[in-house]
């Protein structure tokens, strides 16, 4: 049996920071989190940040992510689990044996979040009452030929095309450095739940929300997806480069890497002046069509500089060092914004949401 020491909700500490706090926007809203791993728990954590009372049900042996380490907390729980479960009260039930207990929890909830395969939750515990908002998060959705297939972030990054555009040319595809699709699916689900709560406030009707990793992955292709639809051509691997802008990527310096993100012709003209080369690519179209030549020119000019020298020189042009996570967290802006806070005695990443003040009409 898992220890319950770390599960009690500490109401204020998960939301405070140096600027303001995520207020009690959802105070009084009761959320039952029956989901596992990341997408669903991340969604429920966001609702907890907004003031909802979130109760998470885990199996008696705990969520799988409790063992996804190292690193581990002092109580033996993996840091991964803490990253998407702060702000919740966690209880333990065997859904197969404790059907009535789960139904009782549902009857007291406004929102239920689950990520079982379509129809599986009902087969386990019986029908879900219509007087709650039900958010079902699955790999491929409630309908379609793949609806009964499980969904995993890495597999979805591969299948959706994300990995086909991530990585250096010649080196092969790579995944995004975090569970990208799980995270955005959690955010989409959170948005849908907020909309469903608003709808219920206006109409009194509850919604069953169908959110899938597949749909969210395809939606996240954004400009790359639209580029393919419009041109009929599949984009390839560009590393840190941009399919529609040049130069807009990472460049090596003597002590690390920087990114230079030129977003306009005027910025490129400034770049040519700062780095002292002739601007023979005065439009973005010319630069995209001469990508290698432009990138090689810029790289040759910064290769003997330090990161700070490049950033100082290119004032007015979006230029940043490529930081390690520790450097980003220690940045003065991070400290000012309170991006790290405390929950139950552990340092955790804070909610990025800030409710600064009430605006009077």
CSV table of N, CA and C in Angstrom, one decimal, residues 70-196:
chain,number,residue,atom,x,y,z
A,70,UNK,N,15.0,7.2,-11.5
A,70,UNK,CA,15.2,8.5,-10.7
A,70,UNK,C,15.0,9.7,-11.5
A,71,UNK,N,14.9,10.9,-10.8
A,71,UNK,CA,15.1,11.1,-9.3
A,71,UNK,C,13.8,10.7,-8.5
A,72,UNK,N,14.0,10.5,-7.2
A,72,UNK,CA,12.9,10.1,-6.3
A,72,UNK,C,12.9,11.1,-5.2
A,73,UNK,N,11.7,11.4,-4.6
A,73,UNK,CA,11.6,12.1,-3.4
A,73,UNK,C,12.0,11.3,-2.2
A,74,UNK,N,12.0,11.9,-1.0
A,74,UNK,CA,12.5,11.1,0.2
A,74,UNK,C,11.5,9.9,0.5
A,75,UNK,N,10.2,10.1,0.1
A,75,UNK,CA,9.3,9.0,0.4
A,75,UNK,C,9.3,7.9,-0.6
A,76,UNK,N,10.2,8.0,-1.6
A,76,UNK,CA,10.3,7.0,-2.6
A,76,UNK,C,9.4,7.2,-3.9
A,77,UNK,N,8.6,8.3,-3.9
A,77,UNK,CA,7.8,8.7,-5.1
A,77,UNK,C,8.7,9.4,-6.1
A,78,UNK,N,8.5,9.0,-7.4
A,78,UNK,CA,9.3,9.7,-8.4
A,78,UNK,C,8.9,11.2,-8.6
A,79,UNK,N,9.9,12.0,-8.9
A,79,UNK,CA,9.6,13.4,-9.2
A,79,UNK,C,8.6,13.6,-10.3
A,80,UNK,N,8.6,12.6,-11.3
A,80,UNK,CA,7.7,12.7,-12.4
A,80,UNK,C,6.2,12.8,-11.9
A,81,UNK,N,5.9,11.9,-10.9
A,81,UNK,CA,4.5,11.9,-10.3
A,81,UNK,C,4.2,13.3,-9.7
A,82,UNK,N,5.1,13.9,-9.0
A,82,UNK,CA,4.9,15.2,-8.4
A,82,UNK,C,4.6,16.3,-9.5
A,83,UNK,N,5.2,16.1,-10.6
A,83,UNK,CA,5.1,17.2,-11.7
A,83,UNK,C,3.7,17.4,-12.2
A,84,UNK,N,2.8,16.4,-12.0
A,84,UNK,CA,1.5,16.5,-12.5
A,84,UNK,C,0.4,16.2,-11.5
A,85,UNK,N,0.8,16.2,-10.2
A,85,UNK,CA,-0.2,15.8,-9.2
A,85,UNK,C,-0.2,16.7,-8.0
A,86,UNK,N,0.4,17.8,-8.0
A,86,UNK,CA,0.4,18.7,-6.9
A,86,UNK,C,-1.0,19.4,-6.8
A,87,UNK,N,-1.3,19.8,-5.6
A,87,UNK,CA,-2.6,20.5,-5.4
A,87,UNK,C,-3.8,19.6,-5.3
A,88,UNK,N,-3.6,18.3,-5.3
A,88,UNK,CA,-4.7,17.3,-5.2
A,88,UNK,C,-4.7,16.5,-3.9
A,89,UNK,N,-5.9,16.1,-3.6
A,89,UNK,CA,-6.0,15.0,-2.5
A,89,UNK,C,-6.0,13.7,-3.2
A,90,UNK,N,-5.2,12.8,-2.8
A,90,UNK,CA,-5.0,11.5,-3.5
A,90,UNK,C,-5.5,10.4,-2.6
A,91,UNK,N,-6.4,9.6,-3.1
A,91,UNK,CA,-7.0,8.4,-2.3
A,91,UNK,C,-6.8,7.2,-3.2
A,92,UNK,N,-6.9,6.0,-2.6
A,92,UNK,CA,-6.6,4.8,-3.2
A,92,UNK,C,-7.8,3.8,-3.2
A,93,UNK,N,-8.2,3.4,-4.4
A,93,UNK,CA,-9.3,2.4,-4.6
A,93,UNK,C,-8.9,1.4,-5.7
A,94,UNK,N,-9.4,0.2,-5.6
A,94,UNK,CA,-9.4,-0.7,-6.7
A,94,UNK,C,-10.7,-0.6,-7.4
A,95,UNK,N,-10.7,-0.1,-8.6
A,95,UNK,CA,-12.0,0.2,-9.4
A,95,UNK,C,-12.8,-1.0,-9.6
A,96,UNK,N,-12.2,-2.2,-9.7
A,96,UNK,CA,-12.9,-3.4,-9.9
A,96,UNK,C,-13.7,-3.8,-8.7
A,97,UNK,N,-13.1,-3.5,-7.5
A,97,UNK,CA,-13.7,-4.0,-6.2
A,97,UNK,C,-14.5,-2.9,-5.5
A,98,UNK,N,-14.1,-1.7,-5.8
A,98,UNK,CA,-14.7,-0.5,-5.0
A,98,UNK,C,-15.7,0.3,-5.9
A,99,UNK,N,-16.5,-0.4,-6.7
A,99,UNK,CA,-17.4,0.3,-7.6
A,99,UNK,C,-18.3,1.3,-7.0
A,100,UNK,N,-18.9,0.9,-5.8
A,100,UNK,CA,-19.8,1.8,-5.2
A,100,UNK,C,-19.1,3.0,-4.6
A,101,UNK,N,-17.9,2.9,-4.1
A,101,UNK,CA,-17.2,4.0,-3.6
A,101,UNK,C,-16.9,5.0,-4.7
A,102,UNK,N,-16.5,4.5,-5.9
A,102,UNK,CA,-16.3,5.4,-7.0
A,102,UNK,C,-17.5,6.1,-7.5
A,103,UNK,N,-18.6,5.3,-7.5
A,103,UNK,CA,-19.9,6.0,-7.9
A,103,UNK,C,-20.3,7.0,-6.9
A,104,UNK,N,-20.0,6.8,-5.6
A,104,UNK,CA,-20.3,7.8,-4.6
A,104,UNK,C,-19.5,9.1,-4.8
A,105,UNK,N,-18.2,8.9,-5.2
A,105,UNK,CA,-17.4,10.1,-5.5
A,105,UNK,C,-17.9,10.8,-6.7
A,106,UNK,N,-18.3,10.1,-7.7
A,106,UNK,CA,-18.8,10.7,-8.9
A,106,UNK,C,-20.1,11.5,-8.6
A,107,UNK,N,-20.9,11.0,-7.8
A,107,UNK,CA,-22.2,11.7,-7.4
A,107,UNK,C,-21.9,13.0,-6.7
A,108,UNK,N,-20.8,13.2,-6.1
A,108,UNK,CA,-20.4,14.4,-5.4
A,108,UNK,C,-19.6,15.3,-6.2
A,109,UNK,N,-19.3,15.0,-7.5
A,109,UNK,CA,-18.4,15.8,-8.3
A,109,UNK,C,-19.1,16.6,-9.4
A,110,UNK,N,-18.5,17.6,-9.8
A,110,UNK,CA,-19.0,18.4,-10.9
A,110,UNK,C,-18.3,18.0,-12.2
A,111,UNK,N,-17.1,17.5,-12.1
A,111,UNK,CA,-16.3,17.1,-13.3
A,111,UNK,C,-15.6,15.8,-13.0
A,112,UNK,N,-15.6,14.9,-14.0
A,112,UNK,CA,-14.9,13.6,-13.9
A,112,UNK,C,-14.0,13.6,-15.1
A,113,UNK,N,-12.7,13.3,-14.8
A,113,UNK,CA,-11.7,13.1,-15.8
A,113,UNK,C,-11.2,11.7,-15.8
A,114,UNK,N,-11.3,11.0,-17.0
A,114,UNK,CA,-10.8,9.6,-17.1
A,114,UNK,C,-10.1,9.4,-18.4
A,115,UNK,N,-9.2,8.5,-18.4
A,115,UNK,CA,-8.4,8.2,-19.6
A,115,UNK,C,-8.4,6.7,-19.9
A,116,UNK,N,-9.5,6.0,-19.7
A,116,UNK,CA,-9.6,4.6,-20.1
A,116,UNK,C,-10.0,4.5,-21.6
A,117,UNK,N,-9.8,3.3,-22.1
A,117,UNK,CA,-10.2,3.2,-23.5
A,117,UNK,C,-11.8,3.4,-23.6
A,118,UNK,N,-12.3,3.8,-24.7
A,118,UNK,CA,-13.7,4.0,-24.8
A,118,UNK,C,-14.6,2.9,-24.3
A,119,UNK,N,-15.4,3.2,-23.3
A,119,UNK,CA,-16.4,2.2,-22.8
A,119,UNK,C,-15.8,1.4,-21.6
A,120,UNK,N,-14.5,1.5,-21.4
A,120,UNK,CA,-13.9,0.6,-20.3
A,120,UNK,C,-14.3,1.1,-18.9
A,121,UNK,N,-14.4,2.4,-18.7
A,121,UNK,CA,-14.7,2.8,-17.3
A,121,UNK,C,-16.1,2.4,-17.0
A,122,UNK,N,-17.1,2.5,-17.9
A,122,UNK,CA,-18.5,2.0,-17.7
A,122,UNK,C,-18.5,0.5,-17.4
A,123,UNK,N,-17.7,-0.2,-18.1
A,123,UNK,CA,-17.6,-1.7,-17.9
A,123,UNK,C,-17.1,-2.0,-16.5
A,124,UNK,N,-16.2,-1.1,-16.0
A,124,UNK,CA,-15.6,-1.4,-14.7
A,124,UNK,C,-16.6,-1.0,-13.5
A,125,UNK,N,-17.2,0.2,-13.6
A,125,UNK,CA,-18.0,0.7,-12.5
A,125,UNK,C,-19.4,0.9,-12.8
A,126,UNK,N,-19.9,0.7,-14.0
A,126,UNK,CA,-21.3,1.0,-14.3
A,126,UNK,C,-21.5,2.3,-15.0
A,127,UNK,N,-22.7,2.7,-15.4
A,127,UNK,CA,-23.0,3.9,-16.1
A,127,UNK,C,-22.5,5.2,-15.3
A,128,UNK,N,-22.1,6.1,-16.1
A,128,UNK,CA,-21.7,7.4,-15.5
A,128,UNK,C,-22.9,8.3,-15.5
A,129,UNK,N,-23.3,8.9,-14.4
A,129,UNK,CA,-24.5,9.7,-14.3
A,129,UNK,C,-24.4,10.9,-15.3
A,130,UNK,N,-25.5,11.4,-15.8
A,130,UNK,CA,-25.5,12.5,-16.7
A,130,UNK,C,-25.4,13.9,-16.0
A,131,UNK,N,-25.4,13.9,-14.7
A,131,UNK,CA,-25.4,15.2,-14.0
A,131,UNK,C,-23.9,15.6,-13.7
A,132,UNK,N,-23.0,15.1,-14.4
A,132,UNK,CA,-21.6,15.5,-14.2
A,132,UNK,C,-21.0,15.8,-15.6
A,133,UNK,N,-20.0,16.7,-15.7
A,133,UNK,CA,-19.2,16.9,-16.9
A,133,UNK,C,-18.2,15.8,-16.9
A,134,UNK,N,-18.2,15.0,-18.0
A,134,UNK,CA,-17.3,13.9,-18.2
A,134,UNK,C,-16.3,14.2,-19.3
A,135,UNK,N,-15.0,14.2,-18.9
A,135,UNK,CA,-14.0,14.5,-19.9
A,135,UNK,C,-13.2,13.2,-20.1
A,136,UNK,N,-13.3,12.6,-21.3
A,136,UNK,CA,-12.7,11.3,-21.6
A,136,UNK,C,-11.5,11.6,-22.5
A,137,UNK,N,-10.3,11.3,-22.0
A,137,UNK,CA,-9.0,11.5,-22.7
A,137,UNK,C,-8.5,10.1,-23.1
A,138,UNK,N,-8.3,9.9,-24.4
A,138,UNK,CA,-7.9,8.7,-25.0
A,138,UNK,C,-6.8,8.9,-26.0
A,139,UNK,N,-6.2,7.8,-26.4
A,139,UNK,CA,-5.2,7.9,-27.4
A,139,UNK,C,-5.7,8.3,-28.8
A,140,UNK,N,-6.9,7.8,-29.2
A,140,UNK,CA,-7.4,8.1,-30.5
A,140,UNK,C,-8.8,8.6,-30.6
A,141,UNK,N,-9.4,8.8,-29.5
A,141,UNK,CA,-10.8,9.3,-29.5
A,141,UNK,C,-11.9,8.2,-29.3
A,142,UNK,N,-13.1,8.7,-29.2
A,142,UNK,CA,-14.2,7.7,-28.9
A,142,UNK,C,-14.7,7.1,-30.2
A,143,UNK,N,-14.3,7.5,-31.4
A,143,UNK,CA,-14.7,7.0,-32.6
A,143,UNK,C,-13.5,6.7,-33.6
A,144,UNK,N,-13.8,6.0,-34.7
A,144,UNK,CA,-12.7,5.8,-35.6
A,144,UNK,C,-12.1,4.4,-35.5
A,145,UNK,N,-11.4,4.0,-36.6
A,145,UNK,CA,-10.9,2.6,-36.6
A,145,UNK,C,-9.8,2.4,-35.5
A,146,UNK,N,-9.2,3.4,-35.0
A,146,UNK,CA,-8.1,3.2,-34.0
A,146,UNK,C,-8.6,3.5,-32.5
A,147,UNK,N,-9.9,3.6,-32.4
A,147,UNK,CA,-10.4,4.1,-31.1
A,147,UNK,C,-10.1,3.2,-29.9
A,148,UNK,N,-10.0,1.9,-30.2
A,148,UNK,CA,-9.7,1.0,-29.1
A,148,UNK,C,-8.2,0.7,-28.9
A,149,UNK,N,-7.3,1.4,-29.6
A,149,UNK,CA,-5.9,1.3,-29.5
A,149,UNK,C,-5.4,2.1,-28.3
A,150,UNK,N,-4.4,1.7,-27.6
A,150,UNK,CA,-3.8,2.5,-26.5
A,150,UNK,C,-3.0,3.6,-27.2
A,151,UNK,N,-2.8,4.7,-26.5
A,151,UNK,CA,-2.0,5.8,-27.0
A,151,UNK,C,-0.9,6.2,-26.0
A,152,UNK,N,0.3,6.3,-26.5
A,152,UNK,CA,1.4,6.7,-25.8
A,152,UNK,C,2.1,7.9,-26.4
A,153,UNK,N,2.6,8.8,-25.6
A,153,UNK,CA,3.2,10.0,-26.2
A,153,UNK,C,4.2,9.7,-27.3
A,154,UNK,N,5.2,8.9,-27.0
A,154,UNK,CA,6.2,8.6,-28.0
A,154,UNK,C,5.6,8.1,-29.3
A,155,UNK,N,4.7,7.1,-29.2
A,155,UNK,CA,4.1,6.5,-30.4
A,155,UNK,C,3.3,7.6,-31.2
A,156,UNK,N,2.6,8.5,-30.4
A,156,UNK,CA,1.9,9.5,-31.1
A,156,UNK,C,2.8,10.6,-31.7
A,157,UNK,N,3.9,10.9,-31.1
A,157,UNK,CA,4.9,11.8,-31.8
A,157,UNK,C,5.4,11.2,-33.1
A,158,UNK,N,5.5,9.9,-33.1
A,158,UNK,CA,6.0,9.2,-34.3
A,158,UNK,C,4.9,9.2,-35.4
A,159,UNK,N,3.7,8.7,-35.0
A,159,UNK,CA,2.6,8.5,-35.9
A,159,UNK,C,2.0,9.8,-36.5
A,160,UNK,N,2.1,10.9,-35.7
A,160,UNK,CA,1.4,12.2,-36.1
A,160,UNK,C,2.3,13.0,-37.0
A,161,UNK,N,3.6,12.6,-37.2
A,161,UNK,CA,4.5,13.4,-38.0
A,161,UNK,C,5.4,14.4,-37.3
A,162,UNK,N,5.1,14.5,-35.9
A,162,UNK,CA,6.0,15.4,-35.1
A,162,UNK,C,7.4,15.0,-35.3
A,163,UNK,N,7.7,13.7,-35.1
A,163,UNK,CA,9.1,13.3,-35.2
A,163,UNK,C,9.7,13.5,-36.6
A,164,UNK,N,8.9,13.5,-37.6
A,164,UNK,CA,9.4,13.6,-39.0
A,164,UNK,C,10.0,15.0,-39.2
A,165,UNK,N,9.6,16.0,-38.4
A,165,UNK,CA,10.1,17.3,-38.5
A,165,UNK,C,11.0,17.8,-37.3
A,166,UNK,N,11.4,16.8,-36.5
A,166,UNK,CA,12.2,17.1,-35.3
A,166,UNK,C,13.5,16.3,-35.4
A,167,UNK,N,14.6,17.1,-35.4
A,167,UNK,CA,15.9,16.4,-35.5
A,167,UNK,C,16.7,17.1,-36.6
A,168,UNK,N,18.0,16.8,-36.6
A,168,UNK,CA,18.9,17.3,-37.6
A,168,UNK,C,18.9,16.5,-38.9
A,169,UNK,N,19.0,17.2,-40.0
A,169,UNK,CA,19.0,16.5,-41.3
A,169,UNK,C,20.2,15.6,-41.3
A,170,UNK,N,20.0,14.3,-41.8
A,170,UNK,CA,21.1,13.4,-41.8
A,170,UNK,C,21.3,12.6,-40.6
A,171,UNK,N,20.7,13.1,-39.5
A,171,UNK,CA,20.9,12.4,-38.2
A,171,UNK,C,19.7,11.6,-37.8
A,172,UNK,N,18.6,11.7,-38.4
A,172,UNK,CA,17.4,11.0,-38.1
A,172,UNK,C,16.4,11.7,-37.2
A,173,UNK,N,15.2,11.3,-37.2
A,173,UNK,CA,14.2,11.9,-36.3
A,173,UNK,C,14.4,11.7,-34.8
A,174,UNK,N,14.0,12.7,-34.0
A,174,UNK,CA,14.0,12.5,-32.6
A,174,UNK,C,12.7,13.0,-32.0
A,175,UNK,N,12.4,12.6,-30.8
A,175,UNK,CA,11.2,13.1,-30.1
A,175,UNK,C,11.5,14.5,-29.4
A,176,UNK,N,10.4,15.2,-29.1
A,176,UNK,CA,10.5,16.4,-28.4
A,176,UNK,C,11.0,16.0,-27.0
A,177,UNK,N,11.7,17.0,-26.3
A,177,UNK,CA,12.4,16.7,-25.1
A,177,UNK,C,11.5,16.4,-23.9
A,178,UNK,N,10.2,16.8,-23.9
A,178,UNK,CA,9.2,16.5,-22.9
A,178,UNK,C,8.1,15.7,-23.6
A,179,UNK,N,7.2,15.2,-22.8
A,179,UNK,CA,6.0,14.5,-23.4
A,179,UNK,C,5.1,15.5,-24.0
A,180,UNK,N,5.5,16.0,-25.1
A,180,UNK,CA,4.8,17.1,-25.8
A,180,UNK,C,3.3,16.9,-26.0
A,181,UNK,N,2.9,15.7,-26.5
A,181,UNK,CA,1.5,15.5,-26.8
A,181,UNK,C,0.7,15.3,-25.6
A,182,UNK,N,1.2,14.6,-24.6
A,182,UNK,CA,0.5,14.5,-23.3
A,182,UNK,C,0.2,15.9,-22.7
A,183,UNK,N,1.2,16.7,-22.7
A,183,UNK,CA,1.0,18.1,-22.1
A,183,UNK,C,0.0,18.9,-22.9
A,184,UNK,N,0.1,19.0,-24.2
A,184,UNK,CA,-0.9,19.8,-24.9
A,184,UNK,C,-2.3,19.2,-24.9
A,185,UNK,N,-2.4,17.8,-24.8
A,185,UNK,CA,-3.7,17.2,-24.6
A,185,UNK,C,-4.3,17.6,-23.3
A,186,UNK,N,-3.5,17.6,-22.3
A,186,UNK,CA,-4.0,18.1,-21.0
A,186,UNK,C,-4.4,19.5,-21.0
A,187,UNK,N,-3.7,20.4,-21.7
A,187,UNK,CA,-4.1,21.8,-21.8
A,187,UNK,C,-5.4,21.9,-22.6
A,188,UNK,N,-5.5,21.2,-23.7
A,188,UNK,CA,-6.8,21.2,-24.5
A,188,UNK,C,-7.9,20.7,-23.7
A,189,UNK,N,-7.7,19.6,-22.9
A,189,UNK,CA,-8.8,19.1,-22.1
A,189,UNK,C,-9.2,20.1,-21.0
A,190,UNK,N,-8.2,20.8,-20.4
A,190,UNK,CA,-8.6,21.8,-19.4
A,190,UNK,C,-9.4,22.9,-20.0
A,191,UNK,N,-9.0,23.4,-21.2
A,191,UNK,CA,-9.8,24.4,-21.9
A,191,UNK,C,-11.2,24.0,-22.1
A,192,UNK,N,-11.4,22.7,-22.6
A,192,UNK,CA,-12.7,22.2,-22.9
A,192,UNK,C,-13.6,22.1,-21.6
A,193,UNK,N,-12.9,21.7,-20.5
A,193,UNK,CA,-13.7,21.6,-19.2
A,193,UNK,C,-14.1,23.0,-18.8
A,194,UNK,N,-13.3,24.0,-18.9
A,194,UNK,CA,-13.7,25.3,-18.5
A,194,UNK,C,-14.9,25.8,-19.4
A,195,UNK,N,-14.8,25.5,-20.7
A,195,UNK,CA,-15.9,25.8,-21.6
A,195,UNK,C,-17.2,25.1,-21.2
A,196,UNK,N,-17.1,23.8,-20.8
A,196,UNK,CA,-18.2,23.0,-20.4
A,196,UNK,C,-18.8,23.6,-19.1
